[in-house]
Amino acid sequence: QARLVESGGNSVQAGGSLRLSCAASGYNSFLAWFRQTPGNEREGVAAISTADGSPYYADSAKGRFTISHDNAKNIVTLQMNRLKPEDTAMYYCAAGFQSNGPLLNSRTWSYWGQGTQVTVSV
């Protein structure tokens, strides 16, 4: 049903910036970005309402990351600034939000992209 294709992952030095993009097909009232490192649970980074553009951020992302959505192209973007080594992870785009659930909990979402790797060197 939902199709998600991420791009933009790369290797950068601490303090640098990256912009991740996710092309989402199908009807999605909410879209989100999660990240995961080996041995850990998939962690919510940011989510956005495609209806009104309202953003939601994890504490780790506030002040540094910005999520946005292009309604015409149905592309969700995560602009990441002042990157830290702790931001190193595989980043996933998510769709299929289940109403009344926590936006930044991976179990609330039904569809996932393949992931794009972000590596921030020390």
Short mmCIF file of N, CA, C and O in Angstrom, two decimals:
data_model
loop_
_atom_site.label_atom_id
_atom_site.label_comp_id
_atom_site.label_asym_id
_atom_site.label_seq_id
_atom_site.Cartn_x
_atom_site.Cartn_y
_atom_site.Cartn_z
N GLN A 1 0.83 -1.19 0.00
CA GLN A 1 0.00 0.00 0.00
C GLN A 1 0.87 1.24 0.00
O GLN A 1 0.99 1.92 -1.02
N ALA A 2 1.47 1.55 1.13
CA ALA A 2 2.36 2.71 1.21
C ALA A 2 3.74 2.34 0.68
O ALA A 2 4.24 1.24 0.92
N ARG A 3 4.35 3.24 -0.05
CA ARG A 3 5.68 3.05 -0.59
C ARG A 3 6.55 4.21 -0.15
O ARG A 3 6.21 5.37 -0.39
N LEU A 4 7.68 3.91 0.48
CA LEU A 4 8.56 4.92 1.03
C LEU A 4 9.98 4.70 0.53
O LEU A 4 10.52 3.60 0.65
N VAL A 5 10.58 5.74 -0.02
CA VAL A 5 11.93 5.66 -0.54
C VAL A 5 12.75 6.80 0.04
O VAL A 5 12.51 7.97 -0.27
N GLU A 6 13.74 6.47 0.88
CA GLU A 6 14.58 7.48 1.51
C GLU A 6 15.83 7.75 0.68
O GLU A 6 16.30 6.90 -0.07
N SER A 7 16.39 8.93 0.88
CA SER A 7 17.65 9.30 0.25
C SER A 7 18.30 10.41 1.07
O SER A 7 17.65 11.05 1.89
N GLY A 8 19.58 10.63 0.84
CA GLY A 8 20.28 11.73 1.49
C GLY A 8 21.27 11.35 2.56
O GLY A 8 22.04 12.20 3.02
N GLY A 9 21.28 10.10 2.98
CA GLY A 9 22.23 9.67 4.00
C GLY A 9 23.66 9.77 3.49
O GLY A 9 23.92 9.55 2.31
N ASN A 10 24.58 10.09 4.39
CA ASN A 10 25.97 10.26 4.00
C ASN A 10 26.86 10.25 5.24
O ASN A 10 26.37 10.15 6.37
N SER A 11 28.14 10.38 5.03
CA SER A 11 29.11 10.51 6.11
C SER A 11 29.56 11.96 6.19
O SER A 11 29.97 12.54 5.18
N VAL A 12 29.46 12.55 7.37
CA VAL A 12 29.83 13.94 7.56
C VAL A 12 30.60 14.10 8.86
O VAL A 12 30.58 13.23 9.73
N GLN A 13 31.28 15.22 8.99
CA GLN A 13 31.99 15.53 10.22
C GLN A 13 31.05 16.18 11.22
O GLN A 13 30.04 16.78 10.86
N ALA A 14 31.36 16.03 12.49
CA ALA A 14 30.56 16.65 13.54
C ALA A 14 30.42 18.14 13.28
O ALA A 14 31.37 18.82 12.91
N GLY A 15 29.20 18.64 13.47
CA GLY A 15 28.91 20.03 13.22
C GLY A 15 28.36 20.30 11.84
O GLY A 15 27.85 21.39 11.57
N GLY A 16 28.42 19.31 10.97
CA GLY A 16 27.92 19.45 9.62
C GLY A 16 26.43 19.25 9.52
O GLY A 16 25.74 19.05 10.52
N SER A 17 25.93 19.29 8.29
CA SER A 17 24.49 19.17 8.04
C SER A 17 24.19 18.15 6.97
O SER A 17 25.02 17.87 6.10
N LEU A 18 23.00 17.58 7.04
CA LEU A 18 22.49 16.67 6.04
C LEU A 18 21.00 16.90 5.88
O LEU A 18 20.33 17.32 6.82
N ARG A 19 20.50 16.61 4.70
CA ARG A 19 19.08 16.69 4.45
C ARG A 19 18.60 15.34 3.92
O ARG A 19 19.03 14.90 2.85
N LEU A 20 17.73 14.71 4.66
CA LEU A 20 17.15 13.44 4.26
C LEU A 20 15.80 13.67 3.61
O LEU A 20 15.03 14.51 4.06
N SER A 21 15.51 12.92 2.57
CA SER A 21 14.23 13.04 1.88
C SER A 21 13.57 11.67 1.79
O SER A 21 14.24 10.65 1.68
N CYS A 22 12.26 11.68 1.82
CA CYS A 22 11.48 10.46 1.70
C CYS A 22 10.31 10.72 0.76
O CYS A 22 9.46 11.56 1.05
N ALA A 23 10.29 10.00 -0.34
CA ALA A 23 9.18 10.08 -1.27
C ALA A 23 8.13 9.06 -0.84
O ALA A 23 8.41 7.87 -0.81
N ALA A 24 6.97 9.55 -0.49
CA ALA A 24 5.91 8.69 0.04
C ALA A 24 4.71 8.64 -0.89
O ALA A 24 4.16 9.68 -1.25
N SER A 25 4.33 7.45 -1.28
CA SER A 25 3.15 7.27 -2.11
C SER A 25 2.04 6.66 -1.26
O SER A 25 2.28 6.01 -0.24
N GLY A 26 0.81 6.88 -1.71
CA GLY A 26 -0.33 6.42 -0.93
C GLY A 26 -0.81 7.52 -0.01
O GLY A 26 -0.14 8.53 0.19
N TYR A 27 -1.96 7.32 0.58
CA TYR A 27 -2.51 8.32 1.47
C TYR A 27 -1.90 8.20 2.86
O TYR A 27 -1.97 7.14 3.49
N ASN A 28 -1.33 9.29 3.33
CA ASN A 28 -0.70 9.32 4.65
C ASN A 28 -1.02 10.65 5.33
O ASN A 28 -0.58 11.70 4.86
N SER A 29 -1.75 10.59 6.41
CA SER A 29 -2.07 11.80 7.15
C SER A 29 -0.90 12.26 8.02
O SER A 29 -0.79 13.44 8.36
N PHE A 30 -0.03 11.32 8.38
CA PHE A 30 1.18 11.63 9.13
C PHE A 30 2.35 10.88 8.52
O PHE A 30 2.21 9.75 8.05
N LEU A 31 3.51 11.49 8.55
CA LEU A 31 4.75 10.87 8.13
C LEU A 31 5.79 11.15 9.20
O LEU A 31 5.68 12.12 9.95
N ALA A 32 6.80 10.30 9.29
CA ALA A 32 7.77 10.46 10.36
C ALA A 32 9.14 9.94 9.97
O ALA A 32 9.32 9.21 8.99
N TRP A 33 10.13 10.34 10.77
CA TRP A 33 11.49 9.83 10.68
C TRP A 33 11.86 9.15 11.99
O TRP A 33 11.63 9.69 13.07
N PHE A 34 12.42 7.96 11.87
CA PHE A 34 12.95 7.22 12.99
C PHE A 34 14.41 6.89 12.72
O PHE A 34 14.87 6.98 11.58
N ARG A 35 15.12 6.49 13.74
CA ARG A 35 16.50 6.06 13.55
C ARG A 35 16.80 4.87 14.45
O ARG A 35 16.16 4.68 15.49
N GLN A 36 17.78 4.08 14.05
CA GLN A 36 18.10 2.88 14.78
C GLN A 36 19.58 2.57 14.68
O GLN A 36 20.18 2.65 13.61
N THR A 37 20.16 2.18 15.81
CA THR A 37 21.54 1.73 15.87
C THR A 37 21.54 0.26 16.28
O THR A 37 20.57 -0.22 16.88
N PRO A 38 22.60 -0.47 15.96
CA PRO A 38 22.64 -1.90 16.28
C PRO A 38 22.38 -2.19 17.75
O PRO A 38 22.97 -1.55 18.63
N GLY A 39 21.48 -3.14 18.01
CA GLY A 39 21.17 -3.54 19.36
C GLY A 39 20.16 -2.68 20.09
O GLY A 39 19.84 -2.96 21.25
N ASN A 40 19.67 -1.64 19.44
CA ASN A 40 18.72 -0.73 20.07
C ASN A 40 17.38 -0.71 19.34
O ASN A 40 17.28 -1.13 18.19
N GLU A 41 16.36 -0.23 20.03
CA GLU A 41 15.05 -0.10 19.43
C GLU A 41 15.04 1.06 18.45
O GLU A 41 15.86 1.97 18.54
N ARG A 42 14.12 1.00 17.51
CA ARG A 42 13.96 2.09 16.57
C ARG A 42 13.38 3.29 17.31
O ARG A 42 12.33 3.19 17.95
N GLU A 43 14.06 4.41 17.21
CA GLU A 43 13.75 5.60 17.98
C GLU A 43 13.13 6.69 17.11
O GLU A 43 13.66 7.03 16.06
N GLY A 44 12.02 7.25 17.57
CA GLY A 44 11.38 8.32 16.85
C GLY A 44 12.21 9.60 16.90
O GLY A 44 12.73 9.97 17.95
N VAL A 45 12.33 10.27 15.77
CA VAL A 45 13.08 11.51 15.67
C VAL A 45 12.14 12.70 15.48
O VAL A 45 12.21 13.69 16.21
N ALA A 46 11.27 12.59 14.50
CA ALA A 46 10.33 13.67 14.20
C ALA A 46 9.15 13.13 13.40
O ALA A 46 9.28 12.15 12.68
N ALA A 47 8.02 13.78 13.54
CA ALA A 47 6.82 13.41 12.79
C ALA A 47 6.12 14.69 12.35
O ALA A 47 6.35 15.76 12.92
N ILE A 48 5.28 14.56 11.35
CA ILE A 48 4.58 15.73 10.84
C ILE A 48 3.20 15.37 10.33
O ILE A 48 2.99 14.30 9.76
N SER A 49 2.25 16.26 10.57
CA SER A 49 0.92 16.12 10.03
C SER A 49 0.92 16.66 8.60
O SER A 49 1.30 17.81 8.37
N THR A 50 0.53 15.83 7.65
CA THR A 50 0.50 16.28 6.26
C THR A 50 -0.70 17.18 5.99
O THR A 50 -0.76 17.83 4.95
N ALA A 51 -1.64 17.21 6.92
CA ALA A 51 -2.83 18.04 6.76
C ALA A 51 -2.57 19.50 7.08
O ALA A 51 -2.94 20.39 6.31
N ASP A 52 -1.92 19.76 8.22
CA ASP A 52 -1.68 21.14 8.63
C ASP A 52 -0.21 21.49 8.83
O ASP A 52 0.11 22.63 9.17
N GLY A 53 0.68 20.52 8.65
CA GLY A 53 2.11 20.77 8.76
C GLY A 53 2.65 20.83 10.18
O GLY A 53 3.80 21.20 10.38
N SER A 54 1.84 20.46 11.16
CA SER A 54 2.28 20.50 12.55
C SER A 54 3.41 19.50 12.78
O SER A 54 3.24 18.32 12.51
N PRO A 55 4.57 19.97 13.27
CA PRO A 55 5.69 19.07 13.52
C PRO A 55 5.76 18.59 14.97
O PRO A 55 5.28 19.26 15.89
N TYR A 56 6.38 17.45 15.15
CA TYR A 56 6.59 16.88 16.47
C TYR A 56 8.01 16.35 16.52
O TYR A 56 8.46 15.68 15.59
N TYR A 57 8.74 16.66 17.60
CA TYR A 57 10.14 16.29 17.68
C TYR A 57 10.49 15.56 18.96
O TYR A 57 9.93 15.84 20.03
N ALA A 58 11.43 14.65 18.85
CA ALA A 58 12.03 14.05 20.02
C ALA A 58 12.95 15.09 20.65
O ALA A 58 13.41 16.02 19.98
N ASP A 59 13.21 14.95 21.94
CA ASP A 59 14.08 15.91 22.62
C ASP A 59 15.45 16.01 21.97
O ASP A 59 16.04 17.08 21.91
N SER A 60 15.95 14.90 21.47
CA SER A 60 17.27 14.88 20.85
C SER A 60 17.33 15.68 19.55
O SER A 60 18.40 16.08 19.11
N ALA A 61 16.16 15.92 18.95
CA ALA A 61 16.09 16.61 17.66
C ALA A 61 15.74 18.09 17.79
O ALA A 61 16.05 18.88 16.88
N LYS A 62 15.14 18.47 18.87
CA LYS A 62 14.68 19.85 19.05
C LYS A 62 15.84 20.84 18.96
O LYS A 62 16.88 20.66 19.58
N GLY A 63 15.63 21.88 18.16
CA GLY A 63 16.63 22.92 18.01
C GLY A 63 17.66 22.65 16.95
O GLY A 63 18.38 23.57 16.54
N ARG A 64 17.77 21.42 16.47
CA ARG A 64 18.77 21.07 15.47
C ARG A 64 18.16 20.50 14.19
O ARG A 64 18.69 20.73 13.11
N PHE A 65 17.07 19.76 14.32
CA PHE A 65 16.44 19.12 13.17
C PHE A 65 15.12 19.81 12.84
O PHE A 65 14.42 20.31 13.73
N THR A 66 14.77 19.80 11.57
CA THR A 66 13.50 20.35 11.11
C THR A 66 12.84 19.39 10.14
O THR A 66 13.47 18.98 9.16
N ILE A 67 11.60 19.03 10.41
CA ILE A 67 10.86 18.17 9.51
C ILE A 67 9.88 19.02 8.71
O ILE A 67 9.29 19.96 9.24
N SER A 68 9.74 18.72 7.45
CA SER A 68 8.82 19.45 6.59
C SER A 68 8.20 18.51 5.57
O SER A 68 8.69 17.40 5.35
N HIS A 69 7.12 18.96 4.96
CA HIS A 69 6.42 18.13 3.99
C HIS A 69 5.97 18.94 2.80
O HIS A 69 5.41 20.03 2.95
N ASP A 70 6.22 18.42 1.62
CA ASP A 70 5.77 19.02 0.37
C ASP A 70 4.50 18.30 -0.02
O ASP A 70 4.54 17.14 -0.45
N ASN A 71 3.37 18.96 0.12
CA ASN A 71 2.09 18.33 -0.15
C ASN A 71 1.91 17.94 -1.62
O ASN A 71 1.32 16.90 -1.92
N ALA A 72 2.42 18.76 -2.52
CA ALA A 72 2.28 18.49 -3.95
C ALA A 72 3.04 17.25 -4.38
O ALA A 72 2.54 16.42 -5.14
N LYS A 73 4.27 17.11 -3.88
CA LYS A 73 5.11 15.98 -4.26
C LYS A 73 5.04 14.82 -3.27
O LYS A 73 5.56 13.74 -3.55
N ASN A 74 4.42 15.06 -2.13
CA ASN A 74 4.34 14.09 -1.04
C ASN A 74 5.73 13.60 -0.64
O ASN A 74 5.99 12.40 -0.59
N ILE A 75 6.58 14.55 -0.36
CA ILE A 75 7.94 14.26 0.08
C ILE A 75 8.14 14.84 1.48
O ILE A 75 7.87 16.02 1.70
N VAL A 76 8.60 14.02 2.40
CA VAL A 76 8.89 14.49 3.74
C VAL A 76 10.41 14.62 3.87
O VAL A 76 11.16 13.73 3.46
N THR A 77 10.84 15.74 4.43
CA THR A 77 12.26 16.05 4.52
C THR A 77 12.67 16.23 5.97
O THR A 77 11.92 16.79 6.78
N LEU A 78 13.85 15.77 6.29
CA LEU A 78 14.43 16.00 7.61
C LEU A 78 15.74 16.74 7.43
O LEU A 78 16.72 16.17 6.94
N GLN A 79 15.74 18.01 7.78
CA GLN A 79 16.95 18.82 7.72
C GLN A 79 17.66 18.68 9.05
O GLN A 79 17.10 19.00 10.10
N MET A 80 18.89 18.20 9.02
CA MET A 80 19.66 17.97 10.23
C MET A 80 20.87 18.89 10.25
O MET A 80 21.72 18.82 9.36
N ASN A 81 20.94 19.73 11.26
CA ASN A 81 22.03 20.67 11.42
C ASN A 81 22.81 20.39 12.69
O ASN A 81 22.30 19.75 13.62
N ARG A 82 24.04 20.88 12.73
CA ARG A 82 24.90 20.70 13.89
C ARG A 82 24.91 19.25 14.35
O ARG A 82 24.68 18.93 15.51
N LEU A 83 25.20 18.39 13.41
CA LEU A 83 25.19 16.96 13.68
C LEU A 83 26.25 16.56 14.69
O LEU A 83 27.34 17.12 14.72
N LYS A 84 25.89 15.57 15.49
CA LYS A 84 26.77 15.05 16.52
C LYS A 84 27.04 13.57 16.25
O LYS A 84 26.24 12.90 15.58
N PRO A 85 28.14 13.04 16.77
CA PRO A 85 28.40 11.60 16.59
C PRO A 85 27.24 10.73 17.08
O PRO A 85 27.00 9.66 16.53
N GLU A 86 26.52 11.19 18.10
CA GLU A 86 25.38 10.44 18.63
C GLU A 86 24.23 10.33 17.63
O GLU A 86 23.32 9.52 17.82
N ASP A 87 24.26 11.15 16.58
CA ASP A 87 23.22 11.09 15.56
C ASP A 87 23.47 9.97 14.55
O ASP A 87 22.61 9.70 13.70
N THR A 88 24.62 9.34 14.62
CA THR A 88 24.94 8.24 13.72
C THR A 88 23.93 7.12 13.88
O THR A 88 23.73 6.61 14.98
N ALA A 89 23.28 6.74 12.79
CA ALA A 89 22.26 5.71 12.82
C ALA A 89 21.73 5.46 11.42
O ALA A 89 22.02 6.22 10.49
N MET A 90 20.95 4.41 11.29
CA MET A 90 20.18 4.20 10.08
C MET A 90 18.86 4.94 10.27
O MET A 90 18.16 4.74 11.27
N TYR A 91 18.54 5.81 9.34
CA TYR A 91 17.33 6.61 9.43
C TYR A 91 16.25 6.05 8.52
O TYR A 91 16.49 5.76 7.35
N TYR A 92 15.05 5.90 9.07
CA TYR A 92 13.93 5.32 8.35
C TYR A 92 12.76 6.28 8.26
O TYR A 92 12.43 6.99 9.21
N CYS A 93 12.12 6.27 7.12
CA CYS A 93 10.89 7.01 6.92
C CYS A 93 9.73 6.10 7.28
O CYS A 93 9.77 4.90 6.99
N ALA A 94 8.71 6.64 7.92
CA ALA A 94 7.57 5.84 8.36
C ALA A 94 6.25 6.44 7.91
O ALA A 94 6.10 7.66 7.82
N ALA A 95 5.31 5.57 7.63
CA ALA A 95 3.95 5.97 7.27
C ALA A 95 2.97 5.00 7.91
O ALA A 95 3.36 4.00 8.50
N GLY A 96 1.69 5.30 7.78
CA GLY A 96 0.68 4.43 8.34
C GLY A 96 0.48 4.64 9.84
O GLY A 96 0.36 3.67 10.59
N PHE A 97 0.45 5.90 10.25
CA PHE A 97 0.24 6.22 11.66
C PHE A 97 -1.12 5.74 12.14
O PHE A 97 -2.13 5.92 11.47
N GLN A 98 -1.11 5.12 13.30
CA GLN A 98 -2.34 4.63 13.93
C GLN A 98 -2.87 5.69 14.88
O GLN A 98 -2.20 6.07 15.83
N SER A 99 -4.06 6.16 14.61
CA SER A 99 -4.66 7.25 15.38
C SER A 99 -4.67 6.97 16.88
O SER A 99 -4.88 5.84 17.32
N ASN A 100 -4.44 8.03 17.63
CA ASN A 100 -4.47 8.01 19.09
C ASN A 100 -3.29 7.27 19.73
O ASN A 100 -3.29 7.03 20.94
N GLY A 101 -2.30 6.94 18.94
CA GLY A 101 -1.10 6.33 19.47
C GLY A 101 0.01 7.37 19.57
O GLY A 101 -0.10 8.46 19.02
N PRO A 102 1.11 7.04 20.26
CA PRO A 102 2.23 7.98 20.36
C PRO A 102 2.95 8.12 19.02
O PRO A 102 3.35 7.13 18.41
N LEU A 103 3.12 9.34 18.56
CA LEU A 103 3.71 9.60 17.25
C LEU A 103 5.14 9.11 17.13
O LEU A 103 5.57 8.70 16.05
N LEU A 104 5.90 9.15 18.21
CA LEU A 104 7.31 8.79 18.14
C LEU A 104 7.62 7.40 18.66
O LEU A 104 8.76 7.11 19.01
N ASN A 105 6.62 6.55 18.69
CA ASN A 105 6.79 5.15 19.05
C ASN A 105 6.69 4.32 17.78
O ASN A 105 5.69 4.41 17.06
N SER A 106 7.69 3.52 17.48
CA SER A 106 7.72 2.76 16.24
C SER A 106 6.55 1.81 16.08
O SER A 106 6.15 1.50 14.96
N ARG A 107 6.01 1.33 17.18
CA ARG A 107 4.90 0.38 17.13
C ARG A 107 3.60 1.03 16.65
O ARG A 107 2.65 0.33 16.33
N THR A 108 3.57 2.34 16.61
CA THR A 108 2.39 3.07 16.17
C THR A 108 2.30 3.16 14.65
O THR A 108 1.27 3.55 14.11
N TRP A 109 3.38 2.80 13.96
CA TRP A 109 3.47 2.95 12.52
C TRP A 109 3.47 1.62 11.79
O TRP A 109 3.98 0.62 12.31
N SER A 110 2.92 1.62 10.59
CA SER A 110 2.71 0.37 9.85
C SER A 110 3.67 0.14 8.69
O SER A 110 3.95 -1.01 8.33
N TYR A 111 4.18 1.21 8.09
CA TYR A 111 5.01 1.07 6.90
C TYR A 111 6.34 1.78 7.05
O TYR A 111 6.42 2.85 7.65
N TRP A 112 7.38 1.16 6.45
CA TRP A 112 8.73 1.66 6.61
C TRP A 112 9.51 1.63 5.30
O TRP A 112 9.29 0.77 4.46
N GLY A 113 10.41 2.59 5.16
CA GLY A 113 11.32 2.57 4.04
C GLY A 113 12.48 1.64 4.34
O GLY A 113 12.55 1.02 5.40
N GLN A 114 13.43 1.55 3.42
CA GLN A 114 14.57 0.64 3.58
C GLN A 114 15.66 1.23 4.46
O GLN A 114 16.52 0.50 4.95
N GLY A 115 15.63 2.53 4.67
CA GLY A 115 16.60 3.18 5.52
C GLY A 115 17.73 3.83 4.74
O GLY A 115 18.08 3.40 3.64
N THR A 116 18.31 4.87 5.31
CA THR A 116 19.46 5.55 4.73
C THR A 116 20.44 5.84 5.86
O THR A 116 20.06 6.35 6.92
N GLN A 117 21.70 5.50 5.65
CA GLN A 117 22.70 5.58 6.71
C GLN A 117 23.26 6.98 6.88
O GLN A 117 23.67 7.62 5.91
N VAL A 118 23.30 7.43 8.13
CA VAL A 118 23.92 8.70 8.49
C VAL A 118 25.07 8.39 9.44
O VAL A 118 24.87 7.75 10.47
N THR A 119 26.25 8.82 9.07
CA THR A 119 27.43 8.60 9.90
C THR A 119 28.10 9.94 10.18
O THR A 119 28.47 10.66 9.25
N VAL A 120 28.24 10.26 11.45
CA VAL A 120 28.85 11.52 11.86
C VAL A 120 30.17 11.20 12.56
O VAL A 120 30.18 10.58 13.61
N SER A 121 31.26 11.64 11.98
CA SER A 121 32.58 11.34 12.53
C SER A 121 32.93 12.31 13.65
O SER A 121 32.47 13.45 13.69
N VAL A 122 33.78 11.84 14.55
CA VAL A 122 34.22 12.66 15.68
C VAL A 122 35.26 13.67 15.26
O VAL A 122 35.90 13.53 14.20
#
